[in-house]
């Protein structure tokens, strides 16, 4: 219905860029990405220096997994407004998807120079450093910066715990898990992280106890992780562990 209204507006004035813009939003909400892209392209015909629309166009191309084209749109956005942190962040995300990780870090860093209080960018940067580049110390710094802004985020504490576990700093990892569980005691991913840490520490009783808690929270999803994750190798042949994964 909204699109029908915008279409009537555009029949009256086909140069009304706000109507094209709003039409693009509505189409994107319906998952009609190609049509939305055409609407945003119309906006840019009339307002070629609208950096917000260039950013929106990039987001649509992300939806379509056309990452190279998305980067070109973000490049145009930051060419017009060098201090537009959202475009730098989104550009980093597109580069991450193309496995151009070092370039992605540069984009995230540029976004954080502009807006150092954006906890989500610090988090995203930390995940890339940890999961894709194995630079765990740097990832922890990113998570710590995010937690200074948003201390009640259980996923941040969980991700910090993972990086600490990878460094063999098991006690610190468990402390981060406990922080996460204080915030959200129903997050199964935190229990997984906690159980994996106990397994690597050879605290088999505590690992099994934690796995019992996972089964109560996430009975369907836990078995596959337990069957395949290499950090459970320490306890894999324990009969109690085998009973849990049946």
PDB file of C-alpha atoms in Angstrom:
ATOM      1  CA  UNK A   1       0.000   0.000   0.000  1.00  0.00           C
ATOM      2  CA  UNK A   2       2.846   2.359   0.789  1.00  0.00           C
ATOM      3  CA  UNK A   3       4.420   1.634  -2.601  1.00  0.00           C
ATOM      4  CA  UNK A   4       1.106   2.384  -4.305  1.00  0.00           C
ATOM      5  CA  UNK A   5       1.046   5.777  -2.566  1.00  0.00           C
ATOM      6  CA  UNK A   6       4.610   6.562  -3.623  1.00  0.00           C
ATOM      7  CA  UNK A   7       3.763   5.532  -7.181  1.00  0.00           C
ATOM      8  CA  UNK A   8       0.880   8.041  -7.245  1.00  0.00           C
ATOM      9  CA  UNK A   9       3.217  10.734  -5.902  1.00  0.00           C
ATOM     10  CA  UNK A  10       5.731   9.912  -8.645  1.00  0.00           C
ATOM     11  CA  UNK A  11       3.072  10.020 -11.348  1.00  0.00           C
ATOM     12  CA  UNK A  12       2.408  13.607 -10.255  1.00  0.00           C
ATOM     13  CA  UNK A  13       6.101  14.491  -9.899  1.00  0.00           C
ATOM     14  CA  UNK A  14       8.585  11.897 -11.231  1.00  0.00           C
ATOM     15  CA  UNK A  15      11.481  14.049  -9.941  1.00  0.00           C
ATOM     16  CA  UNK A  16      10.381  13.877  -6.298  1.00  0.00           C
ATOM     17  CA  UNK A  17      13.467  12.160  -4.886  1.00  0.00           C
ATOM     18  CA  UNK A  18      12.034  11.653  -1.370  1.00  0.00           C
ATOM     19  CA  UNK A  19       9.251   9.528  -2.848  1.00  0.00           C
ATOM     20  CA  UNK A  20      11.807   7.428  -4.748  1.00  0.00           C
ATOM     21  CA  UNK A  21      13.833   7.078  -1.529  1.00  0.00           C
ATOM     22  CA  UNK A  22      10.825   6.004   0.550  1.00  0.00           C
ATOM     23  CA  UNK A  23       9.709   3.648  -2.206  1.00  0.00           C
ATOM     24  CA  UNK A  24      13.158   2.030  -2.006  1.00  0.00           C
ATOM     25  CA  UNK A  25      12.809   1.537   1.752  1.00  0.00           C
ATOM     26  CA  UNK A  26       9.403  -0.100   1.334  1.00  0.00           C
ATOM     27  CA  UNK A  27      10.653  -2.411  -1.413  1.00  0.00           C
ATOM     28  CA  UNK A  28      13.657  -3.427   0.677  1.00  0.00           C
ATOM     29  CA  UNK A  29      11.322  -4.230   3.588  1.00  0.00           C
ATOM     30  CA  UNK A  30       9.459  -6.591   1.251  1.00  0.00           C
ATOM     31  CA  UNK A  31      12.720  -8.241   0.174  1.00  0.00           C
ATOM     32  CA  UNK A  32      12.363  -6.872  -3.361  1.00  0.00           C
ATOM     33  CA  UNK A  33      15.992  -5.823  -3.485  1.00  0.00           C
ATOM     34  CA  UNK A  34      16.489  -5.317  -7.211  1.00  0.00           C
ATOM     35  CA  UNK A  35      13.478  -2.994  -7.396  1.00  0.00           C
ATOM     36  CA  UNK A  36      14.687  -1.157  -4.304  1.00  0.00           C
ATOM     37  CA  UNK A  37      18.093  -0.729  -5.924  1.00  0.00           C
ATOM     38  CA  UNK A  38      16.446   0.807  -8.988  1.00  0.00           C
ATOM     39  CA  UNK A  39      14.561   3.243  -6.734  1.00  0.00           C
ATOM     40  CA  UNK A  40      17.752   4.358  -4.964  1.00  0.00           C
ATOM     41  CA  UNK A  41      19.448   4.743  -8.341  1.00  0.00           C
ATOM     42  CA  UNK A  42      16.642   7.145  -9.271  1.00  0.00           C
ATOM     43  CA  UNK A  43      17.372   9.200  -6.154  1.00  0.00           C
ATOM     44  CA  UNK A  44      21.030   9.390  -7.171  1.00  0.00           C
ATOM     45  CA  UNK A  45      20.093  10.586 -10.649  1.00  0.00           C
ATOM     46  CA  UNK A  46      18.642  13.690  -8.986  1.00  0.00           C
ATOM     47  CA  UNK A  47      21.009  13.959  -5.990  1.00  0.00           C
ATOM     48  CA  UNK A  48      24.312  12.396  -6.993  1.00  0.00           C
ATOM     49  CA  UNK A  49      26.054  13.734  -3.851  1.00  0.00           C
ATOM     50  CA  UNK A  50      23.597  12.182  -1.388  1.00  0.00           C
ATOM     51  CA  UNK A  51      26.030  10.106   0.686  1.00  0.00           C
ATOM     52  CA  UNK A  52      23.191   8.626   2.763  1.00  0.00           C
ATOM     53  CA  UNK A  53      21.627   7.113  -0.348  1.00  0.00           C
ATOM     54  CA  UNK A  54      24.996   5.814  -1.561  1.00  0.00           C
ATOM     55  CA  UNK A  55      25.301   4.060   1.808  1.00  0.00           C
ATOM     56  CA  UNK A  56      21.765   2.639   1.533  1.00  0.00           C
ATOM     57  CA  UNK A  57      22.559   1.452  -1.983  1.00  0.00           C
ATOM     58  CA  UNK A  58      25.634  -0.312  -0.593  1.00  0.00           C
ATOM     59  CA  UNK A  59      23.504  -1.991   2.078  1.00  0.00           C
ATOM     60  CA  UNK A  60      21.145  -3.295  -0.597  1.00  0.00           C
ATOM     61  CA  UNK A  61      24.075  -4.713  -2.525  1.00  0.00           C
ATOM     62  CA  UNK A  62      25.198  -6.415   0.706  1.00  0.00           C
ATOM     63  CA  UNK A  63      21.735  -7.976   0.908  1.00  0.00           C
ATOM     64  CA  UNK A  64      22.299  -9.255  -2.626  1.00  0.00           C
ATOM     65  CA  UNK A  65      25.817 -10.476  -1.705  1.00  0.00           C
ATOM     66  CA  UNK A  66      27.285  -8.266  -4.433  1.00  0.00           C
ATOM     67  CA  UNK A  67      30.147  -7.183  -2.202  1.00  0.00           C
ATOM     68  CA  UNK A  68      32.465  -5.614  -4.778  1.00  0.00           C
ATOM     69  CA  UNK A  69      29.648  -3.344  -5.984  1.00  0.00           C
ATOM     70  CA  UNK A  70      28.711  -2.545  -2.380  1.00  0.00           C
ATOM     71  CA  UNK A  71      32.268  -1.354  -1.710  1.00  0.00           C
ATOM     72  CA  UNK A  72      32.058   0.986  -4.703  1.00  0.00           C
ATOM     73  CA  UNK A  73      28.892   2.532  -3.253  1.00  0.00           C
ATOM     74  CA  UNK A  74      30.499   2.957   0.165  1.00  0.00           C
ATOM     75  CA  UNK A  75      33.572   4.456  -1.486  1.00  0.00           C
ATOM     76  CA  UNK A  76      31.305   7.022  -3.121  1.00  0.00           C
ATOM     77  CA  UNK A  77      29.626   7.774   0.228  1.00  0.00           C
ATOM     78  CA  UNK A  78      32.914   8.448   2.025  1.00  0.00           C
ATOM     79  CA  UNK A  79      34.261  10.380  -0.931  1.00  0.00           C
ATOM     80  CA  UNK A  80      31.353  12.804  -0.417  1.00  0.00           C
ATOM     81  CA  UNK A  81      31.503  12.690   3.397  1.00  0.00           C
ATOM     82  CA  UNK A  82      34.833  11.454   4.707  1.00  0.00           C
ATOM     83  CA  UNK A  83      33.494  11.427   8.278  1.00  0.00           C
ATOM     84  CA  UNK A  84      30.488   9.170   7.711  1.00  0.00           C
ATOM     85  CA  UNK A  85      31.323   6.346  10.113  1.00  0.00           C
ATOM     86  CA  UNK A  86      28.449   4.055   9.102  1.00  0.00           C
ATOM     87  CA  UNK A  87      29.715   3.835   5.517  1.00  0.00           C
ATOM     88  CA  UNK A  88      33.242   3.025   6.746  1.00  0.00           C
ATOM     89  CA  UNK A  89      31.818   0.318   9.016  1.00  0.00           C
ATOM     90  CA  UNK A  90      29.657  -1.173   6.258  1.00  0.00           C
ATOM     91  CA  UNK A  91      32.615  -1.056   3.887  1.00  0.00           C
ATOM     92  CA  UNK A  92      34.583  -3.083   6.433  1.00  0.00           C
ATOM     93  CA  UNK A  93      31.798  -5.649   6.575  1.00  0.00           C
ATOM     94  CA  UNK A  94      31.792  -6.019   2.768  1.00  0.00           C
ATOM     95  CA  UNK A  95      35.586  -6.435   2.734  1.00  0.00           C
ATOM     96  CA  UNK A  96      35.314  -9.028   5.510  1.00  0.00           C
ATOM     97  CA  UNK A  97      32.891 -11.032   3.348  1.00  0.00           C
ATOM     98  CA  UNK A  98      35.418 -10.921   0.512  1.00  0.00           C
ATOM     99  CA  UNK A  99      38.102 -12.212   2.925  1.00  0.00           C
ATOM    100  CA  UNK A 100      40.052  -8.996   2.503  1.00  0.00           C
ATOM    101  CA  UNK A 101      40.579  -8.869   6.240  1.00  0.00           C
ATOM    102  CA  UNK A 102      43.413  -6.373   6.564  1.00  0.00           C
ATOM    103  CA  UNK A 103      41.508  -3.862   4.430  1.00  0.00           C
ATOM    104  CA  UNK A 104      38.427  -4.489   6.550  1.00  0.00           C
ATOM    105  CA  UNK A 105      40.377  -3.647   9.719  1.00  0.00           C
ATOM    106  CA  UNK A 106      41.492  -0.375   8.126  1.00  0.00           C
ATOM    107  CA  UNK A 107      37.854   0.527   7.394  1.00  0.00           C
ATOM    108  CA  UNK A 108      36.755  -0.367  10.925  1.00  0.00           C
ATOM    109  CA  UNK A 109      39.628   1.683  12.337  1.00  0.00           C
ATOM    110  CA  UNK A 110      38.575   4.669  10.236  1.00  0.00           C
ATOM    111  CA  UNK A 111      35.009   4.347  11.530  1.00  0.00           C
ATOM    112  CA  UNK A 112      36.298   4.220  15.107  1.00  0.00           C
ATOM    113  CA  UNK A 113      38.478   7.294  14.612  1.00  0.00           C
ATOM    114  CA  UNK A 114      35.273   9.134  13.750  1.00  0.00           C
ATOM    115  CA  UNK A 115      33.053   7.490  16.366  1.00  0.00           C
ATOM    116  CA  UNK A 116      35.048   5.732  19.090  1.00  0.00           C
ATOM    117  CA  UNK A 117      31.889   5.186  21.170  1.00  0.00           C
ATOM    118  CA  UNK A 118      30.335   2.684  18.773  1.00  0.00           C
ATOM    119  CA  UNK A 119      30.488  -0.590  20.690  1.00  0.00           C
ATOM    120  CA  UNK A 120      29.173  -2.613  17.741  1.00  0.00           C
ATOM    121  CA  UNK A 121      32.134  -1.653  15.544  1.00  0.00           C
ATOM    122  CA  UNK A 122      34.581  -2.541  18.322  1.00  0.00           C
ATOM    123  CA  UNK A 123      32.784  -5.893  18.645  1.00  0.00           C
ATOM    124  CA  UNK A 124      32.816  -6.570  14.893  1.00  0.00           C
ATOM    125  CA  UNK A 125      36.492  -5.644  14.723  1.00  0.00           C
ATOM    126  CA  UNK A 126      37.235  -8.003  17.619  1.00  0.00           C
ATOM    127  CA  UNK A 127      35.428 -10.912  15.975  1.00  0.00           C
ATOM    128  CA  UNK A 128      37.390 -10.418  12.750  1.00  0.00           C
ATOM    129  CA  UNK A 129      40.705 -10.234  14.616  1.00  0.00           C
ATOM    130  CA  UNK A 130      39.893 -13.337  16.638  1.00  0.00           C
ATOM    131  CA  UNK A 131      38.010 -15.612  14.257  1.00  0.00           C
ATOM    132  CA  UNK A 132      39.606 -14.710  10.930  1.00  0.00           C
ATOM    133  CA  UNK A 133      43.122 -13.518  11.760  1.00  0.00           C
ATOM    134  CA  UNK A 134      43.898 -15.304  15.030  1.00  0.00           C
ATOM    135  CA  UNK A 135      45.142 -12.060  16.572  1.00  0.00           C
ATOM    136  CA  UNK A 136      43.629 -12.760  19.961  1.00  0.00           C
ATOM    137  CA  UNK A 137      45.428 -10.131  22.053  1.00  0.00           C
ATOM    138  CA  UNK A 138      44.240  -7.392  19.703  1.00  0.00           C
ATOM    139  CA  UNK A 139      40.748  -8.878  19.697  1.00  0.00           C
ATOM    140  CA  UNK A 140      40.623  -8.676  23.494  1.00  0.00           C
ATOM    141  CA  UNK A 141      41.559  -4.988  23.329  1.00  0.00           C
ATOM    142  CA  UNK A 142      38.651  -4.439  20.930  1.00  0.00           C
ATOM    143  CA  UNK A 143      36.242  -6.321  23.190  1.00  0.00           C
ATOM    144  CA  UNK A 144      37.475  -4.369  26.227  1.00  0.00           C
ATOM    145  CA  UNK A 145      36.839  -1.092  24.414  1.00  0.00           C
ATOM    146  CA  UNK A 146      33.335  -2.280  23.514  1.00  0.00           C
ATOM    147  CA  UNK A 147      32.684  -3.330  27.119  1.00  0.00           C
ATOM    148  CA  UNK A 148      33.666   0.094  28.402  1.00  0.00           C
ATOM    149  CA  UNK A 149      30.723   1.402  26.377  1.00  0.00           C
ATOM    150  CA  UNK A 150      28.305  -1.519  26.785  1.00  0.00           C
ATOM    151  CA  UNK A 151      29.228  -3.577  29.817  1.00  0.00           C
ATOM    152  CA  UNK A 152      25.932  -5.494  29.997  1.00  0.00           C
ATOM    153  CA  UNK A 153      26.338  -7.352  26.693  1.00  0.00           C
ATOM    154  CA  UNK A 154      26.646 -11.099  27.241  1.00  0.00           C
ATOM    155  CA  UNK A 155      27.832 -11.766  23.665  1.00  0.00           C
ATOM    156  CA  UNK A 156      30.747  -9.392  24.158  1.00  0.00           C
ATOM    157  CA  UNK A 157      31.798 -11.179  27.331  1.00  0.00           C
ATOM    158  CA  UNK A 158      31.414 -14.552  25.583  1.00  0.00           C
ATOM    159  CA  UNK A 159      33.569 -13.453  22.634  1.00  0.00           C
ATOM    160  CA  UNK A 160      36.185 -12.129  25.043  1.00  0.00           C
ATOM    161  CA  UNK A 161      36.174 -15.523  26.776  1.00  0.00           C
ATOM    162  CA  UNK A 162      36.782 -17.298  23.459  1.00  0.00           C
ATOM    163  CA  UNK A 163      39.829 -15.147  22.693  1.00  0.00           C
ATOM    164  CA  UNK A 164      41.223 -15.723  26.185  1.00  0.00           C
ATOM    165  CA  UNK A 165      40.669 -19.475  25.822  1.00  0.00           C
ATOM    166  CA  UNK A 166      42.581 -19.469  22.528  1.00  0.00           C
ATOM    167  CA  UNK A 167      45.497 -17.850  24.372  1.00  0.00           C
ATOM    168  CA  UNK A 168      45.375 -20.525  27.088  1.00  0.00           C
ATOM    169  CA  UNK A 169      44.317 -17.995  29.723  1.00  0.00           C
ATOM    170  CA  UNK A 170      41.646 -20.300  31.052  1.00  0.00           C
ATOM    171  CA  UNK A 171      40.892 -18.691  34.412  1.00  0.00           C
ATOM    172  CA  UNK A 172      40.359 -15.301  32.778  1.00  0.00           C
ATOM    173  CA  UNK A 173      38.192 -16.965  30.134  1.00  0.00           C
ATOM    174  CA  UNK A 174      36.019 -18.513  32.839  1.00  0.00           C
ATOM    175  CA  UNK A 175      35.703 -15.142  34.570  1.00  0.00           C
ATOM    176  CA  UNK A 176      34.388 -13.667  31.316  1.00  0.00           C
ATOM    177  CA  UNK A 177      31.939 -16.559  30.970  1.00  0.00           C
ATOM    178  CA  UNK A 178      30.631 -15.896  34.460  1.00  0.00           C
ATOM    179  CA  UNK A 179      30.166 -12.215  33.627  1.00  0.00           C
ATOM    180  CA  UNK A 180      28.167 -13.216  30.555  1.00  0.00           C
ATOM    181  CA  UNK A 181      25.986 -15.621  32.554  1.00  0.00           C
ATOM    182  CA  UNK A 182      25.237 -12.979  35.159  1.00  0.00           C
ATOM    183  CA  UNK A 183      23.750 -10.921  32.331  1.00  0.00           C
ATOM    184  CA  UNK A 184      22.024 -13.767  30.473  1.00  0.00           C
ATOM    185  CA  UNK A 185      21.919 -17.121  32.298  1.00  0.00           C
ATOM    186  CA  UNK A 186      20.080 -18.716  29.345  1.00  0.00           C
ATOM    187  CA  UNK A 187      22.745 -18.154  26.663  1.00  0.00           C
ATOM    188  CA  UNK A 188      23.841 -21.649  25.523  1.00  0.00           C
ATOM    189  CA  UNK A 189      26.864 -20.298  23.650  1.00  0.00           C
ATOM    190  CA  UNK A 190      28.357 -19.118  26.935  1.00  0.00           C
ATOM    191  CA  UNK A 191      27.914 -22.572  28.480  1.00  0.00           C
ATOM    192  CA  UNK A 192      29.617 -24.094  25.428  1.00  0.00           C
ATOM    193  CA  UNK A 193      32.549 -21.738  25.898  1.00  0.00           C
ATOM    194  CA  UNK A 194      32.696 -22.542  29.587  1.00  0.00           C
ATOM    195  CA  UNK A 195      32.569 -26.315  28.982  1.00  0.00           C
ATOM    196  CA  UNK A 196      35.262 -26.111  26.306  1.00  0.00           C
ATOM    197  CA  UNK A 197      37.493 -24.178  28.686  1.00  0.00           C
ATOM    198  CA  UNK A 198      37.049 -26.752  31.448  1.00  0.00           C
ATOM    199  CA  UNK A 199      37.804 -29.524  28.937  1.00  0.00           C
ATOM    200  CA  UNK A 200      41.070 -27.862  27.887  1.00  0.00           C
ATOM    201  CA  UNK A 201      41.977 -27.404  31.566  1.00  0.00           C
ATOM    202  CA  UNK A 202      41.313 -31.124  32.115  1.00  0.00           C
ATOM    203  CA  UNK A 203      38.668 -30.233  34.700  1.00  0.00           C
ATOM    204  CA  UNK A 204      36.539 -33.102  33.467  1.00  0.00           C
ATOM    205  CA  UNK A 205      33.944 -33.069  36.241  1.00  0.00           C
ATOM    206  CA  UNK A 206      33.229 -29.374  35.741  1.00  0.00           C
ATOM    207  CA  UNK A 207      33.148 -29.794  31.957  1.00  0.00           C
ATOM    208  CA  UNK A 208      30.553 -32.564  32.243  1.00  0.00           C
ATOM    209  CA  UNK A 209      28.536 -30.594  34.787  1.00  0.00           C
ATOM    210  CA  UNK A 210      28.458 -27.605  32.424  1.00  0.00           C
ATOM    211  CA  UNK A 211      27.428 -29.810  29.507  1.00  0.00           C
ATOM    212  CA  UNK A 212      24.488 -31.032  31.568  1.00  0.00           C
ATOM    213  CA  UNK A 213      23.413 -27.409  31.946  1.00  0.00           C
ATOM    214  CA  UNK A 214      23.663 -26.889  28.180  1.00  0.00           C
ATOM    215  CA  UNK A 215      21.379 -29.849  27.505  1.00  0.00           C
ATOM    216  CA  UNK A 216      18.724 -28.322  29.739  1.00  0.00           C
ATOM    217  CA  UNK A 217      18.899 -24.993  27.865  1.00  0.00           C
ATOM    218  CA  UNK A 218      19.568 -26.165  24.298  1.00  0.00           C
ATOM    219  CA  UNK A 219      18.625 -29.857  24.017  1.00  0.00           C
ATOM    220  CA  UNK A 220      18.499 -29.919  20.203  1.00  0.00           C
ATOM    221  CA  UNK A 221      21.559 -27.896  19.265  1.00  0.00           C
ATOM    222  CA  UNK A 222      24.109 -29.134  21.762  1.00  0.00           C
ATOM    223  CA  UNK A 223      24.721 -32.704  20.578  1.00  0.00           C
ATOM    224  CA  UNK A 224      26.235 -31.769  17.205  1.00  0.00           C
ATOM    225  CA  UNK A 225      28.665 -29.292  18.760  1.00  0.00           C
ATOM    226  CA  UNK A 226      29.674 -31.864  21.372  1.00  0.00           C
ATOM    227  CA  UNK A 227      30.234 -34.550  18.742  1.00  0.00           C
ATOM    228  CA  UNK A 228      32.528 -32.500  16.512  1.00  0.00           C
ATOM    229  CA  UNK A 229      34.333 -29.772  18.463  1.00  0.00           C
ATOM    230  CA  UNK A 230      38.040 -30.690  18.867  1.00  0.00           C
ATOM    231  CA  UNK A 231      38.324 -28.986  22.251  1.00  0.00           C
ATOM    232  CA  UNK A 232      36.152 -31.780  23.668  1.00  0.00           C
ATOM    233  CA  UNK A 233      38.726 -34.400  22.668  1.00  0.00           C
ATOM    234  CA  UNK A 234      39.981 -34.555  26.281  1.00  0.00           C
ATOM    235  CA  UNK A 235      36.678 -35.979  27.475  1.00  0.00           C
ATOM    236  CA  UNK A 236      35.290 -37.523  24.297  1.00  0.00           C
ATOM    237  CA  UNK A 237      35.876 -41.119  25.386  1.00  0.00           C
ATOM    238  CA  UNK A 238      34.479 -40.680  28.874  1.00  0.00           C
ATOM    239  CA  UNK A 239      31.313 -42.838  29.141  1.00  0.00           C
ATOM    240  CA  UNK A 240      29.454 -39.951  30.747  1.00  0.00           C
ATOM    241  CA  UNK A 241      30.256 -37.710  27.776  1.00  0.00           C
ATOM    242  CA  UNK A 242      29.156 -40.436  25.361  1.00  0.00           C
ATOM    243  CA  UNK A 243      25.875 -40.734  27.251  1.00  0.00           C
ATOM    244  CA  UNK A 244      25.274 -37.007  26.864  1.00  0.00           C
ATOM    245  CA  UNK A 245      25.601 -37.027  23.091  1.00  0.00           C
ATOM    246  CA  UNK A 246      23.238 -39.945  22.492  1.00  0.00           C
TER     247      UNK A 246
END
